[in-house]
């Protein structure tokens, strides 16, 4: 989205200055039935709507000749932000609820950095990466002497974008520093962009979500849909997860659709953890069966993404901060052979 001469990456909608990763009509449509142990309907679950309204993996991207600038941000809950000049980290902000005027400065040392030292982004691209659970409102950018700002040009940003949809694991829960979740780590290694639409407590594959995601701009897709839906009856998993895979694979036959089975965790690791062996077996069977139907689907073993038990946090479900970084390396290695030629054809910036 381009607004006020800024590219709002991974922002679908701006309402009253509040940045949303999903359109509000999609957030308001999220729901899934809950069942008891015998498979009897209990209620409709909508708790993941809050996660859809939260902001993760969003960036404000712009270029300016200004040496000093101020970014105005406000939130009703704590949030964090990281400023980059290209891929060079410039500043970090951990902010409580309220309004902040974040002052940033171009470092003179960057003037001498050659193009060959850049990776995904031109050093001239300011990137303000923002994450938080509350309503985060963007109040504008002021340059010191009124210098103009503009959106980045296509040759200043990555030329390949991977759309990701999954659970809290893929959203980045467990990574104490959001930019180092495993998908962001993989993007840095591969030199690509990640459009992260994963949903903590969600990924229930609602039709409204799938329709919205299919309307985004991307070059390949990564789906990690087998975790949170695993305790639903098989017919619900088949209807929702099966439809998710079939829809992407048939609508985009020329694109690679990576589909992961559940990652290692819970009763894979501990005899006293919740027993999810049977539940994860259900989602694994559905994911495998539907991925095998399509020539453009690439089935990924989730246990090859999270290879070591000690990559997990103490809940034995979410990766630790170290685990996210290691997973990013392993995930990049898994998908790179399938994307190598296309990325090369588009031309990495470096």
PDB file of C-alpha atoms in Angstrom, residues 14-304:
ATOM      1  CA  UNK A  14      -5.356   2.235   7.456  1.00  0.00           C
ATOM      2  CA  UNK A  15      -8.319   3.513   9.486  1.00  0.00           C
ATOM      3  CA  UNK A  16      -7.922   6.778  11.368  1.00  0.00           C
ATOM      4  CA  UNK A  17      -4.177   6.327  11.203  1.00  0.00           C
ATOM      5  CA  UNK A  18      -4.348   2.804  12.714  1.00  0.00           C
ATOM      6  CA  UNK A  19      -2.413   0.230  10.689  1.00  0.00           C
ATOM      7  CA  UNK A  20      -4.015  -3.170  10.064  1.00  0.00           C
ATOM      8  CA  UNK A  21      -2.326  -6.251   8.617  1.00  0.00           C
ATOM      9  CA  UNK A  22      -5.684  -7.679   7.493  1.00  0.00           C
ATOM     10  CA  UNK A  23      -8.693  -5.722   6.223  1.00  0.00           C
ATOM     11  CA  UNK A  24     -11.176  -5.214   9.023  1.00  0.00           C
ATOM     12  CA  UNK A  25     -13.923  -7.058   7.144  1.00  0.00           C
ATOM     13  CA  UNK A  26     -11.673 -10.125   7.128  1.00  0.00           C
ATOM     14  CA  UNK A  27     -10.880  -9.747  10.847  1.00  0.00           C
ATOM     15  CA  UNK A  28     -14.580  -9.531  11.660  1.00  0.00           C
ATOM     16  CA  UNK A  29     -15.356 -12.699   9.678  1.00  0.00           C
ATOM     17  CA  UNK A  30     -12.866 -14.974  11.443  1.00  0.00           C
ATOM     18  CA  UNK A  31     -14.510 -17.891  13.252  1.00  0.00           C
ATOM     19  CA  UNK A  32     -14.369 -21.642  13.711  1.00  0.00           C
ATOM     20  CA  UNK A  33     -16.590 -24.118  15.621  1.00  0.00           C
ATOM     21  CA  UNK A  34     -15.338 -25.710  18.844  1.00  0.00           C
ATOM     22  CA  UNK A  35     -16.183 -29.291  19.815  1.00  0.00           C
ATOM     23  CA  UNK A  36     -15.963 -31.475  22.906  1.00  0.00           C
ATOM     24  CA  UNK A  37     -13.918 -34.684  23.122  1.00  0.00           C
ATOM     25  CA  UNK A  38     -16.782 -36.675  21.585  1.00  0.00           C
ATOM     26  CA  UNK A  39     -17.065 -34.344  18.612  1.00  0.00           C
ATOM     27  CA  UNK A  40     -20.195 -32.515  19.745  1.00  0.00           C
ATOM     28  CA  UNK A  41     -20.505 -28.841  18.831  1.00  0.00           C
ATOM     29  CA  UNK A  42     -19.897 -26.469  21.761  1.00  0.00           C
ATOM     30  CA  UNK A  43     -19.591 -22.906  20.481  1.00  0.00           C
ATOM     31  CA  UNK A  44     -18.135 -20.664  17.785  1.00  0.00           C
ATOM     32  CA  UNK A  45     -14.603 -19.474  18.494  1.00  0.00           C
ATOM     33  CA  UNK A  46     -13.609 -15.932  17.455  1.00  0.00           C
ATOM     34  CA  UNK A  47     -10.628 -15.293  19.737  1.00  0.00           C
ATOM     35  CA  UNK A  48      -8.178 -15.039  16.855  1.00  0.00           C
ATOM     36  CA  UNK A  49      -9.785 -11.840  15.597  1.00  0.00           C
ATOM     37  CA  UNK A  50      -7.588  -9.864  17.996  1.00  0.00           C
ATOM     38  CA  UNK A  51      -4.492 -11.481  16.514  1.00  0.00           C
ATOM     39  CA  UNK A  52      -5.602 -10.501  13.020  1.00  0.00           C
ATOM     40  CA  UNK A  53      -5.917  -6.880  14.134  1.00  0.00           C
ATOM     41  CA  UNK A  54      -2.415  -6.903  15.644  1.00  0.00           C
ATOM     42  CA  UNK A  55       0.544  -5.644  13.650  1.00  0.00           C
ATOM     43  CA  UNK A  56       3.435  -7.993  12.889  1.00  0.00           C
ATOM     44  CA  UNK A  57       5.905  -7.903  10.030  1.00  0.00           C
ATOM     45  CA  UNK A  58       4.727  -4.459   8.930  1.00  0.00           C
ATOM     46  CA  UNK A  59       7.178  -1.865   7.637  1.00  0.00           C
ATOM     47  CA  UNK A  60       7.068   1.788   6.675  1.00  0.00           C
ATOM     48  CA  UNK A  61       9.425   2.153   3.708  1.00  0.00           C
ATOM     49  CA  UNK A  62      10.563   5.440   2.187  1.00  0.00           C
ATOM     50  CA  UNK A  63      13.547   7.304   0.761  1.00  0.00           C
ATOM     51  CA  UNK A  64      14.663  10.811   1.712  1.00  0.00           C
ATOM     52  CA  UNK A  65      17.799  12.925   1.550  1.00  0.00           C
ATOM     53  CA  UNK A  66      17.114  14.170   5.079  1.00  0.00           C
ATOM     54  CA  UNK A  67      19.819  13.472   7.647  1.00  0.00           C
ATOM     55  CA  UNK A  68      17.432  13.694  10.599  1.00  0.00           C
ATOM     56  CA  UNK A  69      13.774  12.811  10.864  1.00  0.00           C
ATOM     57  CA  UNK A  70      11.031  12.164  13.402  1.00  0.00           C
ATOM     58  CA  UNK A  71       8.507   9.337  13.216  1.00  0.00           C
ATOM     59  CA  UNK A  72       5.256   9.810  15.135  1.00  0.00           C
ATOM     60  CA  UNK A  73       3.696   6.615  16.513  1.00  0.00           C
ATOM     61  CA  UNK A  74       0.976   5.947  19.069  1.00  0.00           C
ATOM     62  CA  UNK A  75      -0.480   2.758  20.537  1.00  0.00           C
ATOM     63  CA  UNK A  76      -2.922   1.672  23.216  1.00  0.00           C
ATOM     64  CA  UNK A  77      -0.563  -1.183  24.208  1.00  0.00           C
ATOM     65  CA  UNK A  78       3.211  -1.730  24.322  1.00  0.00           C
ATOM     66  CA  UNK A  79       4.890  -2.135  20.942  1.00  0.00           C
ATOM     67  CA  UNK A  80       8.337  -2.247  19.395  1.00  0.00           C
ATOM     68  CA  UNK A  81       9.911  -0.734  16.315  1.00  0.00           C
ATOM     69  CA  UNK A  82      13.225  -1.131  14.544  1.00  0.00           C
ATOM     70  CA  UNK A  83      14.673   1.361  12.080  1.00  0.00           C
ATOM     71  CA  UNK A  84      16.897   0.225   9.227  1.00  0.00           C
ATOM     72  CA  UNK A  85      18.792   1.922   6.452  1.00  0.00           C
ATOM     73  CA  UNK A  86      18.462  -0.835   3.904  1.00  0.00           C
ATOM     74  CA  UNK A  87      19.570  -3.946   5.790  1.00  0.00           C
ATOM     75  CA  UNK A  88      21.711  -1.940   8.230  1.00  0.00           C
ATOM     76  CA  UNK A  89      20.012  -1.707  11.624  1.00  0.00           C
ATOM     77  CA  UNK A  90      19.915   1.877  12.807  1.00  0.00           C
ATOM     78  CA  UNK A  91      17.845   2.061  16.008  1.00  0.00           C
ATOM     79  CA  UNK A  92      15.465   0.070  18.207  1.00  0.00           C
ATOM     80  CA  UNK A  93      12.467   1.270  20.190  1.00  0.00           C
ATOM     81  CA  UNK A  94      10.585  -0.587  22.941  1.00  0.00           C
ATOM     82  CA  UNK A  95       7.614   1.602  23.808  1.00  0.00           C
ATOM     83  CA  UNK A  96       4.770   1.420  26.284  1.00  0.00           C
ATOM     84  CA  UNK A  97       1.252   2.526  25.535  1.00  0.00           C
ATOM     85  CA  UNK A  98       0.993   6.146  24.496  1.00  0.00           C
ATOM     86  CA  UNK A  99       2.496   8.457  21.904  1.00  0.00           C
ATOM     87  CA  UNK A 100       6.137   8.733  20.931  1.00  0.00           C
ATOM     88  CA  UNK A 101       8.111  11.079  18.688  1.00  0.00           C
ATOM     89  CA  UNK A 102      10.976   8.846  17.559  1.00  0.00           C
ATOM     90  CA  UNK A 103      14.009  10.807  16.390  1.00  0.00           C
ATOM     91  CA  UNK A 104      16.250   9.072  13.862  1.00  0.00           C
ATOM     92  CA  UNK A 105      19.517  10.085  12.245  1.00  0.00           C
ATOM     93  CA  UNK A 106      21.365   9.015   9.099  1.00  0.00           C
ATOM     94  CA  UNK A 107      24.838   7.746  10.010  1.00  0.00           C
ATOM     95  CA  UNK A 108      27.631   9.388   8.013  1.00  0.00           C
ATOM     96  CA  UNK A 109      29.513   6.077   7.812  1.00  0.00           C
ATOM     97  CA  UNK A 110      26.790   4.775   5.495  1.00  0.00           C
ATOM     98  CA  UNK A 111      27.805   7.309   2.821  1.00  0.00           C
ATOM     99  CA  UNK A 112      30.846   5.205   2.007  1.00  0.00           C
ATOM    100  CA  UNK A 113      29.055   1.839   1.786  1.00  0.00           C
ATOM    101  CA  UNK A 114      29.277   0.378  -1.717  1.00  0.00           C
ATOM    102  CA  UNK A 115      26.363  -1.226  -3.507  1.00  0.00           C
ATOM    103  CA  UNK A 116      28.154  -4.574  -3.330  1.00  0.00           C
ATOM    104  CA  UNK A 117      27.865  -4.460   0.482  1.00  0.00           C
ATOM    105  CA  UNK A 118      24.069  -4.218   0.328  1.00  0.00           C
ATOM    106  CA  UNK A 119      21.783  -7.249   0.458  1.00  0.00           C
ATOM    107  CA  UNK A 120      18.029  -6.996  -0.020  1.00  0.00           C
ATOM    108  CA  UNK A 121      17.527  -3.241   0.151  1.00  0.00           C
ATOM    109  CA  UNK A 122      19.321  -0.149  -1.017  1.00  0.00           C
ATOM    110  CA  UNK A 123      20.895   1.607   1.950  1.00  0.00           C
ATOM    111  CA  UNK A 124      18.837   4.684   0.975  1.00  0.00           C
ATOM    112  CA  UNK A 125      15.580   2.946   1.917  1.00  0.00           C
ATOM    113  CA  UNK A 126      14.471   3.787   5.434  1.00  0.00           C
ATOM    114  CA  UNK A 127      12.531   0.855   6.910  1.00  0.00           C
ATOM    115  CA  UNK A 128      10.540   1.241  10.134  1.00  0.00           C
ATOM    116  CA  UNK A 129       9.530  -2.280  11.203  1.00  0.00           C
ATOM    117  CA  UNK A 130       6.637  -2.172  13.694  1.00  0.00           C
ATOM    118  CA  UNK A 131       5.113  -4.943  15.822  1.00  0.00           C
ATOM    119  CA  UNK A 132       2.566  -4.946  18.656  1.00  0.00           C
ATOM    120  CA  UNK A 133      -0.722  -6.322  19.926  1.00  0.00           C
ATOM    121  CA  UNK A 134      -2.582  -3.027  20.280  1.00  0.00           C
ATOM    122  CA  UNK A 135      -3.914  -0.451  17.843  1.00  0.00           C
ATOM    123  CA  UNK A 136      -0.791   1.203  16.429  1.00  0.00           C
ATOM    124  CA  UNK A 137      -1.448   4.612  14.916  1.00  0.00           C
ATOM    125  CA  UNK A 138       0.940   6.274  12.469  1.00  0.00           C
ATOM    126  CA  UNK A 139       1.055  10.041  12.933  1.00  0.00           C
ATOM    127  CA  UNK A 140       3.459  10.995  10.157  1.00  0.00           C
ATOM    128  CA  UNK A 141       7.126  11.592   9.368  1.00  0.00           C
ATOM    129  CA  UNK A 142       8.807  14.980   9.695  1.00  0.00           C
ATOM    130  CA  UNK A 143      12.183  15.685   8.124  1.00  0.00           C
ATOM    131  CA  UNK A 144      14.558  18.185   9.734  1.00  0.00           C
ATOM    132  CA  UNK A 145      14.458  20.789   6.979  1.00  0.00           C
ATOM    133  CA  UNK A 146      11.297  19.764   5.210  1.00  0.00           C
ATOM    134  CA  UNK A 147      13.057  17.431   2.772  1.00  0.00           C
ATOM    135  CA  UNK A 148      10.735  15.381   0.592  1.00  0.00           C
ATOM    136  CA  UNK A 149      10.177  11.663   1.020  1.00  0.00           C
ATOM    137  CA  UNK A 150       9.133   9.131  -1.617  1.00  0.00           C
ATOM    138  CA  UNK A 151       8.284   5.421  -1.819  1.00  0.00           C
ATOM    139  CA  UNK A 152      11.162   3.109  -2.787  1.00  0.00           C
ATOM    140  CA  UNK A 153      11.694   2.278  -6.450  1.00  0.00           C
ATOM    141  CA  UNK A 154      11.489  -1.342  -7.570  1.00  0.00           C
ATOM    142  CA  UNK A 155      15.281  -1.577  -7.917  1.00  0.00           C
ATOM    143  CA  UNK A 156      15.728  -0.517  -4.265  1.00  0.00           C
ATOM    144  CA  UNK A 157      13.761  -3.367  -2.677  1.00  0.00           C
ATOM    145  CA  UNK A 158      13.698  -7.188  -2.990  1.00  0.00           C
ATOM    146  CA  UNK A 159      12.432  -8.500  -6.303  1.00  0.00           C
ATOM    147  CA  UNK A 160      10.898 -11.700  -4.933  1.00  0.00           C
ATOM    148  CA  UNK A 161       8.128 -11.951  -2.326  1.00  0.00           C
ATOM    149  CA  UNK A 162       7.021 -15.027  -0.367  1.00  0.00           C
ATOM    150  CA  UNK A 163       3.503 -14.904   1.100  1.00  0.00           C
ATOM    151  CA  UNK A 164       3.308 -16.793   4.409  1.00  0.00           C
ATOM    152  CA  UNK A 165       0.207 -18.001   6.277  1.00  0.00           C
ATOM    153  CA  UNK A 166       0.379 -20.080   9.430  1.00  0.00           C
ATOM    154  CA  UNK A 167       0.084 -20.173  13.213  1.00  0.00           C
ATOM    155  CA  UNK A 168       1.779 -18.236  16.015  1.00  0.00           C
ATOM    156  CA  UNK A 169       4.956 -20.181  15.242  1.00  0.00           C
ATOM    157  CA  UNK A 170       5.167 -18.512  11.834  1.00  0.00           C
ATOM    158  CA  UNK A 171       3.901 -15.173  13.123  1.00  0.00           C
ATOM    159  CA  UNK A 172       6.977 -15.159  15.356  1.00  0.00           C
ATOM    160  CA  UNK A 173       5.774 -15.881  18.893  1.00  0.00           C
ATOM    161  CA  UNK A 174       8.814 -16.900  20.927  1.00  0.00           C
ATOM    162  CA  UNK A 175      11.157 -14.525  19.133  1.00  0.00           C
ATOM    163  CA  UNK A 176      11.852 -11.861  21.764  1.00  0.00           C
ATOM    164  CA  UNK A 177      13.018  -9.583  18.965  1.00  0.00           C
ATOM    165  CA  UNK A 178      10.330  -9.731  16.220  1.00  0.00           C
ATOM    166  CA  UNK A 179      12.627  -9.071  13.226  1.00  0.00           C
ATOM    167  CA  UNK A 180      14.522 -12.284  14.080  1.00  0.00           C
ATOM    168  CA  UNK A 181      11.622 -14.721  13.755  1.00  0.00           C
ATOM    169  CA  UNK A 182      12.362 -17.660  11.499  1.00  0.00           C
ATOM    170  CA  UNK A 183      10.622 -16.284   8.406  1.00  0.00           C
ATOM    171  CA  UNK A 184      12.426 -12.945   8.629  1.00  0.00           C
ATOM    172  CA  UNK A 185      15.699 -14.793   9.166  1.00  0.00           C
ATOM    173  CA  UNK A 186      15.088 -16.899   6.064  1.00  0.00           C
ATOM    174  CA  UNK A 187      14.197 -13.806   4.043  1.00  0.00           C
ATOM    175  CA  UNK A 188      17.490 -12.171   4.972  1.00  0.00           C
ATOM    176  CA  UNK A 189      19.420 -15.294   3.961  1.00  0.00           C
ATOM    177  CA  UNK A 190      17.586 -15.703   0.656  1.00  0.00           C
ATOM    178  CA  UNK A 191      17.487 -12.000  -0.213  1.00  0.00           C
ATOM    179  CA  UNK A 192      13.692 -11.888  -0.516  1.00  0.00           C
ATOM    180  CA  UNK A 193      10.666 -10.223   1.067  1.00  0.00           C
ATOM    181  CA  UNK A 194       8.294 -12.034   3.448  1.00  0.00           C
ATOM    182  CA  UNK A 195       4.650 -10.980   3.480  1.00  0.00           C
ATOM    183  CA  UNK A 196       3.805 -12.530   6.858  1.00  0.00           C
ATOM    184  CA  UNK A 197       0.086 -13.136   7.347  1.00  0.00           C
ATOM    185  CA  UNK A 198       0.412 -15.819  10.025  1.00  0.00           C
ATOM    186  CA  UNK A 199      -2.113 -15.642  12.877  1.00  0.00           C
ATOM    187  CA  UNK A 200      -1.347 -16.461  16.508  1.00  0.00           C
ATOM    188  CA  UNK A 201      -4.168 -18.600  17.845  1.00  0.00           C
ATOM    189  CA  UNK A 202      -5.633 -18.766  14.369  1.00  0.00           C
ATOM    190  CA  UNK A 203      -4.835 -20.044  10.869  1.00  0.00           C
ATOM    191  CA  UNK A 204      -8.266 -21.636  10.588  1.00  0.00           C
ATOM    192  CA  UNK A 205      -8.402 -21.147   6.813  1.00  0.00           C
ATOM    193  CA  UNK A 206     -11.686 -19.222   6.648  1.00  0.00           C
ATOM    194  CA  UNK A 207     -12.916 -18.554   3.115  1.00  0.00           C
ATOM    195  CA  UNK A 208     -12.708 -14.797   3.703  1.00  0.00           C
ATOM    196  CA  UNK A 209      -9.055 -15.147   4.700  1.00  0.00           C
ATOM    197  CA  UNK A 210      -8.182 -17.339   1.728  1.00  0.00           C
ATOM    198  CA  UNK A 211      -9.960 -14.990  -0.700  1.00  0.00           C
ATOM    199  CA  UNK A 212      -8.060 -12.022   0.722  1.00  0.00           C
ATOM    200  CA  UNK A 213      -4.678 -13.764   0.619  1.00  0.00           C
ATOM    201  CA  UNK A 214      -5.208 -14.860  -2.973  1.00  0.00           C
ATOM    202  CA  UNK A 215      -5.657 -11.201  -3.890  1.00  0.00           C
ATOM    203  CA  UNK A 216      -2.231 -10.201  -2.553  1.00  0.00           C
ATOM    204  CA  UNK A 217       0.854  -9.773  -4.744  1.00  0.00           C
ATOM    205  CA  UNK A 218       3.452 -12.522  -4.307  1.00  0.00           C
ATOM    206  CA  UNK A 219       5.805 -14.844  -6.182  1.00  0.00           C
ATOM    207  CA  UNK A 220       5.473 -17.996  -4.055  1.00  0.00           C
ATOM    208  CA  UNK A 221       3.450 -19.151  -1.034  1.00  0.00           C
ATOM    209  CA  UNK A 222       4.321 -20.836   2.260  1.00  0.00           C
ATOM    210  CA  UNK A 223       1.518 -22.477   4.261  1.00  0.00           C
ATOM    211  CA  UNK A 224       1.903 -23.819   7.828  1.00  0.00           C
ATOM    212  CA  UNK A 225      -1.745 -24.702   8.592  1.00  0.00           C
ATOM    213  CA  UNK A 226      -1.625 -27.838  10.745  1.00  0.00           C
ATOM    214  CA  UNK A 227      -1.099 -26.670  14.333  1.00  0.00           C
ATOM    215  CA  UNK A 228      -4.070 -24.829  15.827  1.00  0.00           C
ATOM    216  CA  UNK A 229      -6.746 -26.667  13.853  1.00  0.00           C
ATOM    217  CA  UNK A 230      -5.366 -30.063  14.873  1.00  0.00           C
ATOM    218  CA  UNK A 231      -7.852 -30.630  17.729  1.00  0.00           C
ATOM    219  CA  UNK A 232     -10.890 -30.208  15.457  1.00  0.00           C
ATOM    220  CA  UNK A 233     -12.712 -33.191  13.907  1.00  0.00           C
ATOM    221  CA  UNK A 234     -11.181 -34.598  10.755  1.00  0.00           C
ATOM    222  CA  UNK A 235     -14.017 -33.344   8.552  1.00  0.00           C
ATOM    223  CA  UNK A 236     -13.335 -29.731   9.648  1.00  0.00           C
ATOM    224  CA  UNK A 237      -9.611 -30.113   8.950  1.00  0.00           C
ATOM    225  CA  UNK A 238     -10.346 -31.657   5.570  1.00  0.00           C
ATOM    226  CA  UNK A 239     -12.817 -28.929   4.636  1.00  0.00           C
ATOM    227  CA  UNK A 240     -10.645 -26.013   5.702  1.00  0.00           C
ATOM    228  CA  UNK A 241      -7.008 -27.068   5.296  1.00  0.00           C
ATOM    229  CA  UNK A 242      -7.731 -29.139   2.202  1.00  0.00           C
ATOM    230  CA  UNK A 243      -9.549 -26.232   0.602  1.00  0.00           C
ATOM    231  CA  UNK A 244      -6.707 -23.837   1.480  1.00  0.00           C
ATOM    232  CA  UNK A 245      -4.127 -25.992  -0.310  1.00  0.00           C
ATOM    233  CA  UNK A 246      -6.352 -26.791  -3.290  1.00  0.00           C
ATOM    234  CA  UNK A 247      -7.310 -23.131  -3.775  1.00  0.00           C
ATOM    235  CA  UNK A 248      -3.757 -21.804  -3.857  1.00  0.00           C
ATOM    236  CA  UNK A 249      -2.456 -24.634  -6.015  1.00  0.00           C
ATOM    237  CA  UNK A 250      -5.225 -24.359  -8.620  1.00  0.00           C
ATOM    238  CA  UNK A 251      -5.389 -20.548  -8.729  1.00  0.00           C
ATOM    239  CA  UNK A 252      -1.634 -20.151  -9.082  1.00  0.00           C
ATOM    240  CA  UNK A 253      -0.404 -23.167 -11.063  1.00  0.00           C
ATOM    241  CA  UNK A 254       2.730 -21.296 -12.165  1.00  0.00           C
ATOM    242  CA  UNK A 255       3.820 -20.513  -8.581  1.00  0.00           C
ATOM    243  CA  UNK A 256       5.460 -22.784  -6.014  1.00  0.00           C
ATOM    244  CA  UNK A 257       3.165 -23.499  -3.048  1.00  0.00           C
ATOM    245  CA  UNK A 258       5.195 -24.743  -0.061  1.00  0.00           C
ATOM    246  CA  UNK A 259       3.094 -26.631   2.495  1.00  0.00           C
ATOM    247  CA  UNK A 260       4.542 -27.701   5.855  1.00  0.00           C
ATOM    248  CA  UNK A 261       3.355 -30.463   8.148  1.00  0.00           C
ATOM    249  CA  UNK A 262       3.342 -29.619  11.904  1.00  0.00           C
ATOM    250  CA  UNK A 263       6.739 -28.834  13.386  1.00  0.00           C
ATOM    251  CA  UNK A 264       8.247 -30.860  16.206  1.00  0.00           C
ATOM    252  CA  UNK A 265       6.766 -30.150  19.652  1.00  0.00           C
ATOM    253  CA  UNK A 266       4.656 -31.207  22.620  1.00  0.00           C
ATOM    254  CA  UNK A 267       4.431 -35.009  22.855  1.00  0.00           C
ATOM    255  CA  UNK A 268       7.132 -35.368  20.200  1.00  0.00           C
ATOM    256  CA  UNK A 269       9.475 -34.098  22.898  1.00  0.00           C
ATOM    257  CA  UNK A 270       8.022 -34.805  26.367  1.00  0.00           C
ATOM    258  CA  UNK A 271       6.156 -37.696  27.970  1.00  0.00           C
ATOM    259  CA  UNK A 272       4.278 -35.223  30.185  1.00  0.00           C
ATOM    260  CA  UNK A 273       3.248 -32.748  27.477  1.00  0.00           C
ATOM    261  CA  UNK A 274      -0.249 -32.609  26.027  1.00  0.00           C
ATOM    262  CA  UNK A 275      -0.654 -35.611  23.755  1.00  0.00           C
ATOM    263  CA  UNK A 276      -1.011 -34.185  20.258  1.00  0.00           C
ATOM    264  CA  UNK A 277       0.330 -37.210  18.399  1.00  0.00           C
ATOM    265  CA  UNK A 278      -3.113 -38.211  17.165  1.00  0.00           C
ATOM    266  CA  UNK A 279      -4.160 -34.635  16.400  1.00  0.00           C
ATOM    267  CA  UNK A 280      -1.005 -33.760  14.488  1.00  0.00           C
ATOM    268  CA  UNK A 281      -1.304 -37.062  12.619  1.00  0.00           C
ATOM    269  CA  UNK A 282      -4.722 -35.911  11.362  1.00  0.00           C
ATOM    270  CA  UNK A 283      -3.462 -32.604  10.012  1.00  0.00           C
ATOM    271  CA  UNK A 284      -0.336 -34.256   8.596  1.00  0.00           C
ATOM    272  CA  UNK A 285      -2.467 -36.740   6.658  1.00  0.00           C
ATOM    273  CA  UNK A 286      -4.715 -34.033   5.197  1.00  0.00           C
ATOM    274  CA  UNK A 287      -1.795 -31.765   4.287  1.00  0.00           C
ATOM    275  CA  UNK A 288       0.119 -34.618   2.676  1.00  0.00           C
ATOM    276  CA  UNK A 289      -2.834 -35.917   0.676  1.00  0.00           C
ATOM    277  CA  UNK A 290      -3.764 -32.528  -0.762  1.00  0.00           C
ATOM    278  CA  UNK A 291      -0.190 -31.432  -1.471  1.00  0.00           C
ATOM    279  CA  UNK A 292       0.418 -34.628  -3.442  1.00  0.00           C
ATOM    280  CA  UNK A 293      -2.509 -33.801  -5.738  1.00  0.00           C
ATOM    281  CA  UNK A 294      -0.793 -30.754  -7.214  1.00  0.00           C
ATOM    282  CA  UNK A 295       2.340 -30.524  -9.352  1.00  0.00           C
ATOM    283  CA  UNK A 296       3.218 -27.069  -8.026  1.00  0.00           C
ATOM    284  CA  UNK A 297       2.925 -28.031  -4.332  1.00  0.00           C
ATOM    285  CA  UNK A 298       6.133 -28.681  -2.394  1.00  0.00           C
ATOM    286  CA  UNK A 299       5.555 -30.707   0.760  1.00  0.00           C
ATOM    287  CA  UNK A 300       7.876 -29.772   3.638  1.00  0.00           C
ATOM    288  CA  UNK A 301       8.392 -31.964   6.693  1.00  0.00           C
ATOM    289  CA  UNK A 302       7.892 -29.661   9.686  1.00  0.00           C
ATOM    290  CA  UNK A 303      10.389 -31.715  11.661  1.00  0.00           C
ATOM    291  CA  UNK A 304      13.044 -30.650   9.143  1.00  0.00           C
TER     292      UNK A 304
END
